[in-house]
CSV table of C-alpha atoms and ligand atoms in Angstrom, one decimal:
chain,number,residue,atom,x,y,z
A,30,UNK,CA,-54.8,208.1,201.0
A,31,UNK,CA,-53.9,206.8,197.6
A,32,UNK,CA,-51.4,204.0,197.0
A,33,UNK,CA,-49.7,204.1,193.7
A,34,UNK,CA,-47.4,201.7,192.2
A,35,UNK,CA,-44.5,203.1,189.9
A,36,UNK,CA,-42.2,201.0,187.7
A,37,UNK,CA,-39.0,202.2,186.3
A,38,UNK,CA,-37.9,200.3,183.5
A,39,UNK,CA,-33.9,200.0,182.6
A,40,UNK,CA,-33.3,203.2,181.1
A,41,UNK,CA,-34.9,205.2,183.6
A,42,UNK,CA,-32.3,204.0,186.0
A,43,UNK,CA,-29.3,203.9,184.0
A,44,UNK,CA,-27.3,206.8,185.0
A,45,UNK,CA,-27.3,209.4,187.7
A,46,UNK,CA,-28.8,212.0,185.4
A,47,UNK,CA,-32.0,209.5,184.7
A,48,UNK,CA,-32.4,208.4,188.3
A,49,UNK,CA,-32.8,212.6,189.3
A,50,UNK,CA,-35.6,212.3,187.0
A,51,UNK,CA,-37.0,208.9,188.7
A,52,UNK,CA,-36.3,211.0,192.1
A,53,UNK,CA,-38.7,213.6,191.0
A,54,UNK,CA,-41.6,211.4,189.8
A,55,UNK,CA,-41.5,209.7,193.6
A,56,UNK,CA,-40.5,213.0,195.4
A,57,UNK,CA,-44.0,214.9,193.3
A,58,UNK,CA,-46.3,211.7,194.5
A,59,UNK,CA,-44.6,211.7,198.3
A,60,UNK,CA,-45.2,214.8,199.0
A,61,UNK,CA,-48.9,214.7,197.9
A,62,UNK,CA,-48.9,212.3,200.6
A,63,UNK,CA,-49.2,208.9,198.6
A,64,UNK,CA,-48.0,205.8,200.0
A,65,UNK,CA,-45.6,204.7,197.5
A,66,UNK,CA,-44.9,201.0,196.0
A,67,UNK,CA,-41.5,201.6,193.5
A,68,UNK,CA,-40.9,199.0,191.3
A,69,UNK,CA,-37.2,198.4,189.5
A,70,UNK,CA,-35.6,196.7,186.4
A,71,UNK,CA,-32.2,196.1,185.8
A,72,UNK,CA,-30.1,199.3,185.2
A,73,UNK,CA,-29.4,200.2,181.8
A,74,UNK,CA,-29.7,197.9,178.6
A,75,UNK,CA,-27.4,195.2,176.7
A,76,UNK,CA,-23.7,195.9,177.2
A,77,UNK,CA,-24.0,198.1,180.5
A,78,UNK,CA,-22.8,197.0,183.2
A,79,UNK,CA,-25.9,195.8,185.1
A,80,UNK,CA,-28.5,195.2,182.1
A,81,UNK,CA,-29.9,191.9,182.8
A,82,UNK,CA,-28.1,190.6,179.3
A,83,UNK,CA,-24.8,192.1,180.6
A,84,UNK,CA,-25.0,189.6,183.5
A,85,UNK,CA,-26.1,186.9,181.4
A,86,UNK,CA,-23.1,187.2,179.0
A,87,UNK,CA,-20.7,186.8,182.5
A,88,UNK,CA,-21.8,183.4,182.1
A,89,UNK,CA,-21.8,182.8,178.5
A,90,UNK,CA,-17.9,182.5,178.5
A,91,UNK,CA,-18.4,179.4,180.4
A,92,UNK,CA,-20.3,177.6,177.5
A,93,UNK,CA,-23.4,178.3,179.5
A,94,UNK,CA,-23.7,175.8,181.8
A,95,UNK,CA,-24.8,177.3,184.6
A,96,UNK,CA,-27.7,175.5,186.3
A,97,UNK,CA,-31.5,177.4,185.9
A,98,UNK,CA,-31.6,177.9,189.9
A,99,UNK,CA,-27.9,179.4,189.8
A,100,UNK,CA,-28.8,181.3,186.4
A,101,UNK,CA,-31.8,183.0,188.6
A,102,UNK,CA,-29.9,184.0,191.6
A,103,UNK,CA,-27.5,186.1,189.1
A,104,UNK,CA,-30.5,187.4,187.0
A,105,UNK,CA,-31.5,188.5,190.1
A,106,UNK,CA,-28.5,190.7,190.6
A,107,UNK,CA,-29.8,193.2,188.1
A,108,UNK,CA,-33.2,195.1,190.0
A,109,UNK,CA,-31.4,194.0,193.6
A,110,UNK,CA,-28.4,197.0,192.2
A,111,UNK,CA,-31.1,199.1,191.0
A,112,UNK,CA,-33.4,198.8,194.1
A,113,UNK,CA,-30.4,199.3,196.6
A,114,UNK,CA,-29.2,202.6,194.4
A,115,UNK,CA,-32.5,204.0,194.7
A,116,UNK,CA,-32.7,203.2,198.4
A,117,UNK,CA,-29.2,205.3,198.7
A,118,UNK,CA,-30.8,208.1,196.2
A,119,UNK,CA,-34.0,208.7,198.3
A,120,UNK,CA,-32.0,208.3,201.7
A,121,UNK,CA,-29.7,211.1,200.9
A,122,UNK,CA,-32.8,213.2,199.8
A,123,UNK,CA,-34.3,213.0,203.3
A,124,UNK,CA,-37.2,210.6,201.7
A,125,UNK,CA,-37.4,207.4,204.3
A,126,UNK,CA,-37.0,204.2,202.1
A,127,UNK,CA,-36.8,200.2,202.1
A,128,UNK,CA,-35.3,198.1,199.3
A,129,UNK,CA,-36.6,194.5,199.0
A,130,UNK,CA,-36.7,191.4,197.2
A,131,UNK,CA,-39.6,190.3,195.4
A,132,UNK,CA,-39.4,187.5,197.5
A,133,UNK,CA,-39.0,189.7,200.9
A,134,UNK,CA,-42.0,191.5,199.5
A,135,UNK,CA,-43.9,188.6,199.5
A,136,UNK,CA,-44.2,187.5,195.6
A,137,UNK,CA,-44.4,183.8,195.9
A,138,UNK,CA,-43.9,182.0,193.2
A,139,UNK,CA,-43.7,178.5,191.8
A,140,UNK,CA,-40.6,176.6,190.8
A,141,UNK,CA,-40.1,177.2,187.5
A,142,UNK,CA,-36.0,178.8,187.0
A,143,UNK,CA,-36.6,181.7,184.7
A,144,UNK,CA,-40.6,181.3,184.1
A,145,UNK,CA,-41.7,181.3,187.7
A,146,UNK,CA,-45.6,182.0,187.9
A,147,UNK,CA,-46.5,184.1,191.2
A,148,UNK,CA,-48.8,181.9,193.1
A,149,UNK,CA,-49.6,184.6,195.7
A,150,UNK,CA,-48.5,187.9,197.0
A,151,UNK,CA,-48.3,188.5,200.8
A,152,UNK,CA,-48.6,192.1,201.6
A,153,UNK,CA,-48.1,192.0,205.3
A,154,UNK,CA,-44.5,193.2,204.8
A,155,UNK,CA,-45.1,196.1,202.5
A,156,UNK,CA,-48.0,197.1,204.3
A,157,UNK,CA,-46.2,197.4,207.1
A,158,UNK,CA,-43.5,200.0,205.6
A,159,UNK,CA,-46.4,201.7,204.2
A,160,UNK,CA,-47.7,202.4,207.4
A,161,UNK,CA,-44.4,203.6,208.9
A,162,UNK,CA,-44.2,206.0,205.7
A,163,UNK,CA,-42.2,204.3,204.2
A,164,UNK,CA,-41.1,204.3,200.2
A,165,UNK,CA,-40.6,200.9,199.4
A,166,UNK,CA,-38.8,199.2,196.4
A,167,UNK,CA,-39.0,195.8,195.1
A,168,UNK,CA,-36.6,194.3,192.9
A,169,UNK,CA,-38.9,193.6,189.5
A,170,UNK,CA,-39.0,189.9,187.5
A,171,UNK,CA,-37.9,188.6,190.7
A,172,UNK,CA,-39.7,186.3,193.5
A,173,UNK,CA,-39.3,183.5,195.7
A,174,UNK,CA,-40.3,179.9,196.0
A,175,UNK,CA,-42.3,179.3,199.3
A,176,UNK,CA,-38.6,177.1,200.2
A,177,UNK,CA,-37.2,180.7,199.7
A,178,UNK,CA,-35.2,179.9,196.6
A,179,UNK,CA,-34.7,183.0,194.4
A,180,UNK,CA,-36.9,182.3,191.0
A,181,UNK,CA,-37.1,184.8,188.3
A,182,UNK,CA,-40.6,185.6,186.3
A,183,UNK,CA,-39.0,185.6,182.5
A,184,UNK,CA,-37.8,188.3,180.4
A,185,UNK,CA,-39.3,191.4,180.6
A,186,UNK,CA,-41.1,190.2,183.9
A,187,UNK,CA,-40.9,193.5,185.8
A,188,UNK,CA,-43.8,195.2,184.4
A,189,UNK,CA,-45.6,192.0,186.0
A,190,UNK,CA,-44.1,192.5,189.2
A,191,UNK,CA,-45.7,196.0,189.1
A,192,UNK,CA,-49.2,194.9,187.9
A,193,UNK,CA,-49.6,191.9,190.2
A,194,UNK,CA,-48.0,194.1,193.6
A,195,UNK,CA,-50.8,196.9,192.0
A,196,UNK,CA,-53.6,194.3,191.9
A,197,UNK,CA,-52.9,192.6,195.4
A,198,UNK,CA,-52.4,196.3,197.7
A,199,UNK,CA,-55.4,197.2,195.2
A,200,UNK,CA,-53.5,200.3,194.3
A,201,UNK,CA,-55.1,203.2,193.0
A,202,UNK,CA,-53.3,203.6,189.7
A,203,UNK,CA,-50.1,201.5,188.3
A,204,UNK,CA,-48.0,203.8,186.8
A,205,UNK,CA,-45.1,202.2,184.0
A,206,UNK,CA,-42.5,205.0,183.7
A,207,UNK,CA,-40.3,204.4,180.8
A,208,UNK,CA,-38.3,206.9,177.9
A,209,UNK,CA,-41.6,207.0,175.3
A,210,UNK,CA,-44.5,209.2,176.0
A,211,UNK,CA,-47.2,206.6,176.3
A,212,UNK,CA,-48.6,204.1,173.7
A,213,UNK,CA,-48.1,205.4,170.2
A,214,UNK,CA,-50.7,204.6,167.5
A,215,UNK,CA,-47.5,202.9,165.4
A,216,UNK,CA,-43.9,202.5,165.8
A,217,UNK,CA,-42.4,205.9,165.0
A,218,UNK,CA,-39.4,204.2,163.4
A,219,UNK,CA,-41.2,203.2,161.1
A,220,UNK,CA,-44.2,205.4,160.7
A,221,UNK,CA,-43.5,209.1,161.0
A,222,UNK,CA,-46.3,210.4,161.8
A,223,UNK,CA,-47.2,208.2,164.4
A,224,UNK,CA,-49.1,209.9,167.7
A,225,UNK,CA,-49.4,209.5,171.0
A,226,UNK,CA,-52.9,207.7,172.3
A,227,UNK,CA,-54.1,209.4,175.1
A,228,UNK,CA,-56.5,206.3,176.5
A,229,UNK,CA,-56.9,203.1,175.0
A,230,UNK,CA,-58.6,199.2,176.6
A,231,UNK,CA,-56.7,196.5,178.3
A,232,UNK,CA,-57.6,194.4,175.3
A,233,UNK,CA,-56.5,197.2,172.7
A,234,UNK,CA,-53.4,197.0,174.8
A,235,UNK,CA,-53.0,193.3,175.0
A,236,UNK,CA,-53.3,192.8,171.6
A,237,UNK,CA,-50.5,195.7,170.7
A,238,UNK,CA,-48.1,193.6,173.2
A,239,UNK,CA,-48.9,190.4,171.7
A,240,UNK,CA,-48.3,191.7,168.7
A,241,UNK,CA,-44.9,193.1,168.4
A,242,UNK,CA,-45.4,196.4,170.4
A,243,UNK,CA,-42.8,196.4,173.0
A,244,UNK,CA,-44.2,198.6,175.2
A,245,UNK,CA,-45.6,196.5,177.9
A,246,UNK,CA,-45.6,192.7,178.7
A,247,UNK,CA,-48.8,191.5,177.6
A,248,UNK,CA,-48.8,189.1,181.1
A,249,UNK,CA,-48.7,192.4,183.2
A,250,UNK,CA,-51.8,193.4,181.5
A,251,UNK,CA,-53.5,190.5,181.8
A,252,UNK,CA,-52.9,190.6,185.4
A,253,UNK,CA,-54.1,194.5,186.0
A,254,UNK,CA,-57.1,193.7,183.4
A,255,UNK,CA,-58.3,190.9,185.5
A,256,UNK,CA,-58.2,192.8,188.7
A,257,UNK,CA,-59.4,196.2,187.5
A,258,UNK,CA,-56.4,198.1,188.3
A,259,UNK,CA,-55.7,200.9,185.9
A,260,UNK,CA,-52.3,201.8,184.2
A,261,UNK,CA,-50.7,204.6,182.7
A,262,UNK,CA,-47.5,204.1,180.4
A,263,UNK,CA,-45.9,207.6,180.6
A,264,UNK,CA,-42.1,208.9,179.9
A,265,UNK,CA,-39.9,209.5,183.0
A,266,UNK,CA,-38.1,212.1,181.0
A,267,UNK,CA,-41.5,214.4,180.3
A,268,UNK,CA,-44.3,215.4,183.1
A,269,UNK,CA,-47.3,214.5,180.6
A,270,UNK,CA,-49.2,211.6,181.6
A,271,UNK,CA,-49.1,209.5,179.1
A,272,UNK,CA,-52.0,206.5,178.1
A,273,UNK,CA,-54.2,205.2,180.1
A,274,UNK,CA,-55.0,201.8,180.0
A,275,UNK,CA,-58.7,200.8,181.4
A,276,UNK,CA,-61.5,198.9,180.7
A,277,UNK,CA,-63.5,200.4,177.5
A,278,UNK,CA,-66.4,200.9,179.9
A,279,UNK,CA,-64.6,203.2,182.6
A,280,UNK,CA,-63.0,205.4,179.7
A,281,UNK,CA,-66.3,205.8,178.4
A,282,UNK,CA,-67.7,206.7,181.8
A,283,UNK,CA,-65.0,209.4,182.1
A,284,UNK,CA,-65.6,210.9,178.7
A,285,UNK,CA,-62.5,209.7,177.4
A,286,UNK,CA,-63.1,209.7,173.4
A,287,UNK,CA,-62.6,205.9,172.7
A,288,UNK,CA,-65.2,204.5,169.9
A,289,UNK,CA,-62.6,205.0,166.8
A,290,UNK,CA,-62.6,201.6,164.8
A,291,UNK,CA,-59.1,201.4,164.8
A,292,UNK,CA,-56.6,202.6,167.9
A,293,UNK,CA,-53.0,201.9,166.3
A,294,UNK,CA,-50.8,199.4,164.3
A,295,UNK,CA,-47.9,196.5,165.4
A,296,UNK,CA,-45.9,194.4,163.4
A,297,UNK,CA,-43.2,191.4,164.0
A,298,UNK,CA,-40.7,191.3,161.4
A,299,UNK,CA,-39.2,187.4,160.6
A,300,UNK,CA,-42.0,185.7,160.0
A,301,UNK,CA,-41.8,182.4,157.4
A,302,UNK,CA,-45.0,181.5,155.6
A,303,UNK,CA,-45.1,177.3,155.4
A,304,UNK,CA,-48.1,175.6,152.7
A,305,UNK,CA,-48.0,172.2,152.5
A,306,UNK,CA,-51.0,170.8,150.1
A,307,UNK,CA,-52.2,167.3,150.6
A,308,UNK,CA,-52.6,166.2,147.2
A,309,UNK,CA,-53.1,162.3,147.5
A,310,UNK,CA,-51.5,162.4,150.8
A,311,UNK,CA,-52.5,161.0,154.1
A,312,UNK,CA,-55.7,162.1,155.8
A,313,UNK,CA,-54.0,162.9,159.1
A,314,UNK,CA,-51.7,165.3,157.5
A,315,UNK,CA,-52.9,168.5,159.8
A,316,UNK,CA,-52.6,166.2,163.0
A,317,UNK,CA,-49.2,164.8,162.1
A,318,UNK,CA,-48.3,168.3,160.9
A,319,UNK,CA,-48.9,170.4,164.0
A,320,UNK,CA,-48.0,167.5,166.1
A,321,UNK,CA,-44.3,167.3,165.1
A,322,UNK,CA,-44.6,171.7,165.5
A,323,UNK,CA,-45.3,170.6,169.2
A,324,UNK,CA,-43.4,168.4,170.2
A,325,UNK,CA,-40.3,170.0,168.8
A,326,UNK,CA,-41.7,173.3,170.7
A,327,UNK,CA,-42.5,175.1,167.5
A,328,UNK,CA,-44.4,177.8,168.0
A,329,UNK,CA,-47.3,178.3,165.3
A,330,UNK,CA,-49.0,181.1,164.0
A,331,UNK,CA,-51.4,182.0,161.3
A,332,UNK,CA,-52.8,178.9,161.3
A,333,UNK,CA,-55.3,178.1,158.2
A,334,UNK,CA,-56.6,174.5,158.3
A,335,UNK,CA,-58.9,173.7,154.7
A,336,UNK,CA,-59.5,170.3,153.4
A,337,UNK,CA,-56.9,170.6,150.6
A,338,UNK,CA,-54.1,171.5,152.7
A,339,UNK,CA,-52.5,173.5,155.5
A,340,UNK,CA,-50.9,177.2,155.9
A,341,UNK,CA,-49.3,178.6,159.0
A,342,UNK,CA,-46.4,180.5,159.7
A,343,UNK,CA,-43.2,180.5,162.0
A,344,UNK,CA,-39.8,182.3,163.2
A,345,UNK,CA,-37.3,183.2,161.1
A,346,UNK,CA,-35.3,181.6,163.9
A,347,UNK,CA,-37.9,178.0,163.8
A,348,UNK,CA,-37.6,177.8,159.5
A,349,UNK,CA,-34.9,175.6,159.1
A,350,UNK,CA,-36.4,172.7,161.8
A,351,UNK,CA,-39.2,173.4,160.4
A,352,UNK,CA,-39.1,172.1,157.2
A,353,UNK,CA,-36.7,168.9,158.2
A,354,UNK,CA,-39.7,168.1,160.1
A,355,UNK,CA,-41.8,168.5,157.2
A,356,UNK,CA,-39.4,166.9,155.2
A,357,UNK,CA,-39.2,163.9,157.7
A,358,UNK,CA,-43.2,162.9,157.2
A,359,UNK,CA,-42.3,163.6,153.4
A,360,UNK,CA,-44.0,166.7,152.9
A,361,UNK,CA,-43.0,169.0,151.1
A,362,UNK,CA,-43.6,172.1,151.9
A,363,UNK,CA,-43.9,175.7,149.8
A,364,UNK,CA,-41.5,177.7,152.3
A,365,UNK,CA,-41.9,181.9,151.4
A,366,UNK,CA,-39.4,183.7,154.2
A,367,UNK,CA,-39.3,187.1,154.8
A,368,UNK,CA,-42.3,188.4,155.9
A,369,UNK,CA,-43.8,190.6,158.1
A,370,UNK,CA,-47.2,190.1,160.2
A,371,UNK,CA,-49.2,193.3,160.3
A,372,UNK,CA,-51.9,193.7,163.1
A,373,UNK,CA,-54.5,196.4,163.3
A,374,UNK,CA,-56.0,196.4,166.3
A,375,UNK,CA,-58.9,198.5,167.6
A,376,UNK,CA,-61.7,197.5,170.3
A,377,UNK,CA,-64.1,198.8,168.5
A,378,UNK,CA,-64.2,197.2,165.5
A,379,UNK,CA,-66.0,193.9,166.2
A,380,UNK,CA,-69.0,194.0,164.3
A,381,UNK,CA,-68.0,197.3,162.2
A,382,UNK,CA,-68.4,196.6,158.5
A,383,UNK,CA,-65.8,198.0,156.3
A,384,UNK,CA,-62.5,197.4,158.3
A,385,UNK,CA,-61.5,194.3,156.0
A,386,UNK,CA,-62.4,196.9,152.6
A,387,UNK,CA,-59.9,199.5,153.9
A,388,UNK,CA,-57.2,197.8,155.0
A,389,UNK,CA,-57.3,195.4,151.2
A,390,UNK,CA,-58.1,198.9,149.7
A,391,UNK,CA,-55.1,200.8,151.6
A,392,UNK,CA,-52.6,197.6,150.7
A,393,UNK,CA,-54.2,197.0,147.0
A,394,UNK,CA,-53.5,200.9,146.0
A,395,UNK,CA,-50.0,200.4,147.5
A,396,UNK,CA,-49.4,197.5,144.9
A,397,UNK,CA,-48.4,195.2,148.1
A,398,UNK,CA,-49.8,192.2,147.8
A,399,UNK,CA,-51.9,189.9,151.2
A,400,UNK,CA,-50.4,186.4,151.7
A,401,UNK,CA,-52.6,185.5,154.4
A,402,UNK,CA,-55.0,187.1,156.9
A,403,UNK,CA,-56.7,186.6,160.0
A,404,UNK,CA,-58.9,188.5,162.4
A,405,UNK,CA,-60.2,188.2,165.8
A,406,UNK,CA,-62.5,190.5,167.7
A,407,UNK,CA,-60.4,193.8,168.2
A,408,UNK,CA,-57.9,192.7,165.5
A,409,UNK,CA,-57.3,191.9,162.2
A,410,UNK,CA,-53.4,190.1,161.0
A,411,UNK,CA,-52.5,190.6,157.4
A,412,UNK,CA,-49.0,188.6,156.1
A,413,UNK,CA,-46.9,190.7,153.8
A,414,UNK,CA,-43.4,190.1,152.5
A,415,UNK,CA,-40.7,192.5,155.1
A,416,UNK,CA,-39.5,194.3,152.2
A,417,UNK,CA,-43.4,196.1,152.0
A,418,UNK,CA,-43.6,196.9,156.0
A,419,UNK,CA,-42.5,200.4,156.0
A,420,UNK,CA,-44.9,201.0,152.7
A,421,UNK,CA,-47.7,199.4,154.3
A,422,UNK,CA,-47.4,200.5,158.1
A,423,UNK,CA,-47.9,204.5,156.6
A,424,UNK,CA,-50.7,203.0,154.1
A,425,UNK,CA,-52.8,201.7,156.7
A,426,UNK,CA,-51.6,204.4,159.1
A,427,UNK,CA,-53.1,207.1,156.6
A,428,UNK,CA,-56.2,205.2,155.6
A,429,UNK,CA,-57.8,205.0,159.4
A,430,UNK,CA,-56.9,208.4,160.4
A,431,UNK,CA,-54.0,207.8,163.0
A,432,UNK,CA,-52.3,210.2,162.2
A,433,UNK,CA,-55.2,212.5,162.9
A,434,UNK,CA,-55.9,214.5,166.5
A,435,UNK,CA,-58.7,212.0,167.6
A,436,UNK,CA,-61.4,215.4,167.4
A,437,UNK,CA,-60.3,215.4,163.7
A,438,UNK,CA,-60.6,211.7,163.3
A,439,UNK,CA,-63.4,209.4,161.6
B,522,LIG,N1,-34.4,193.0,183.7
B,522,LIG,C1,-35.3,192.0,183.2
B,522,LIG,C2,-35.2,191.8,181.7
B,522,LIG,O1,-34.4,192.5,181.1
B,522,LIG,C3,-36.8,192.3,183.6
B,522,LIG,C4,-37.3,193.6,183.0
B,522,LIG,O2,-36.6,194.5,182.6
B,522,LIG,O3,-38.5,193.7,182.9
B,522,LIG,O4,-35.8,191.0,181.1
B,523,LIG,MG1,-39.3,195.9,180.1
């Protein structure tokens, strides 16, 4: 008998009319006689009621003092509503139905308020509800320390709920229900004729998350990569099935067309380019540089270290502290805001001449000009200023073919 895991992300569950359509994804997969693991996020988004910001900004008014193990027991609130509403949904449908905790399901995790790290899952619980035929929810981005306090797993943490519950029952298939069709080879906000992928890698799909795609966290990948457990991101409002997410290896064993260079596009907006030369100045200059990042908990990107000097970019949000920092071991840095980091990302272009040639070609006929680039084996970053992203997104778009069926494709 198969086990799946579905996860219903916030606007799936927002109001009555989305959760009939969440009934019918678990009514379809209970009657075929699946044993069914449902996982929940936090009704809704920012400024309904239950949406996980909603419940933050009850706090807020207070000047935010609220202590990080408090802050976790109301985050908490959030999937505990959605999973007991379910529960109520199902019941009145006839279908038999628990709603737990994560940490009643067993997700234990490790102390850290509103970054806990699962350290184990113990399924003894869930199993046993299973084997009574029983639905059972879990509250997502939620678990428990093993003294039983209440941690949360940071935002966005209940697709990792799914993907670790998925890889400890050793479920058949995690499904990650949410209001898109799947993975999309761009965003269709800004590229119009963007399409939906039909299969694509873990690491194709890691490196869209990491990169600015919001469509899964990159963490819940991770997890479902390393244990083998395959995913599908599919609509709740639709019946298609959405994109697969395997290894490369099992799509090609199924005959899943897979070896195009390039799968799709992401892009963070807010990016600030830093170059500080070191004309006659010290000979530490990288170590003192990315030292003072650290330890002010800069995150750094971009990163080009040459003998003459440093590049590297960061937040929009990081600039300003930044280039005090800079300014405090008397560098002085060339600071060019503004930009936006493009990634194109595709498994199988490691190795592949010619990637590098199109996407310069693409941006070069397009009169938008590369501030920096990188590349690593299924992706290559280029730096552009914001004001170029919507330009350059349906440039490189066109140029590899996305917007093409993939039978019509290069
Ligand atoms: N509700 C949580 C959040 O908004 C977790 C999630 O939705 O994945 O971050
Ligand atoms: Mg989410």
């Amino acid at each position: 008998m198969d086990l799946i895991v579905q996860k219903f992300g916030g606007t799936s569950l927002s109001d009555e009319s989305s959760r009939r359509h969440v009934l019918r994804h678990i009514t379809r997969e209970h009657e075929a006689g699946s044993r069914l693991v449902v996982v929940v996020s936090a009704m809704g988004r920012s400024g309904e009621p239950y949406a996980t910001d909603s419940l933050l900004e009850l706090v807020r008014a207070n000047g935010d003092m609220l202590p990080p193990r408090e802050k976790d027991l109301l985050l908490s609130c959030g999937e505990l509503i959605s999973a007991t509403v379910l529960c109520s949904l199902l019941c009145s449908e006839g279908i038999p139905a628990v709603a737990l905790t994560g940490g009643q399901a067993g997700i234990v995790t490790d102390g850290r308020f509103g970054s806990a790290r699962i350290s184990e899952i113990r399924t003894d619980r869930m199993q046993k509800h299973l084997a009574d035929k029983q639905v059972v929810i879990v509250a997502g981005f939620q678990g428990a320390t093993e003294g039983g306090e209440t941690t949360t797993l940071g935002r966005g943490g209940s697709d990792t709920s799914a993907t670790a519950l998925g890889a400890a029952l050793n479920a058949d298939i995690v499904d990650i229900y949410t209001d898109v069709d799947g993975i999309l080879t761009a965003d269709p906000r800004w590229v119009s004729d963007a399409r939906p992928l039909s299969a694509v890698s873990y690491e194709e799909i890691c490196n869209m998350a990491q990169n600015g795609a919001k469509v899964i966290h990159p963490r819940a990948v991770e997890i479902a990569m390393k244990a083998g457990i395959p995913v599908r991101v599919r609509s709740t409002f639709s019946d298609g099935v959405g994109t697969l997410v395997t290894n490369a290896k099992s799509l090609r064993s199924q005959g899943i067309w897979y070896d195009k260079t390039v799968t799709g596009l992401a892009h963070v907006r807010g990016v600030t380019q830093l170059a500080v030369v070191n004309g006659n100045g010290p000979s530490d200059l990288q170590l003192r540089i990315f030292r003072a990042m650290a330890t002010h908990g800069i995150s750094v990107d971009f990163i080009n270290v040459m003998p003459t000097g440093v590049h590297y970019t960061v937040s929009e949000a990081d600039t300003d502290t930044a280039v005090d920092l800079l300014g405090q071991l008397d560098f002085e840095p060339v600071v060019r805001r503004g930009c936006a980091k493009v990634s194109v990302i595709g498994g199988g272009m490691n190795g592949e001449p010619g990637v590098m040639a199109v996407i310069v070609e693409a941006l070069t006929n397009a009169g938008i000009p590369i501030f920096q680039s990188a590349d690593s084996n299924a992706t290559i970053w280029v730096l552009i200023a914001e004001r170029n992203l919507a330009e350059a997104l349906q440039a490189l778009h066109s140029a590899f073919g996305l917007h093409l069926s993939p039978a019509q494709g290069t």
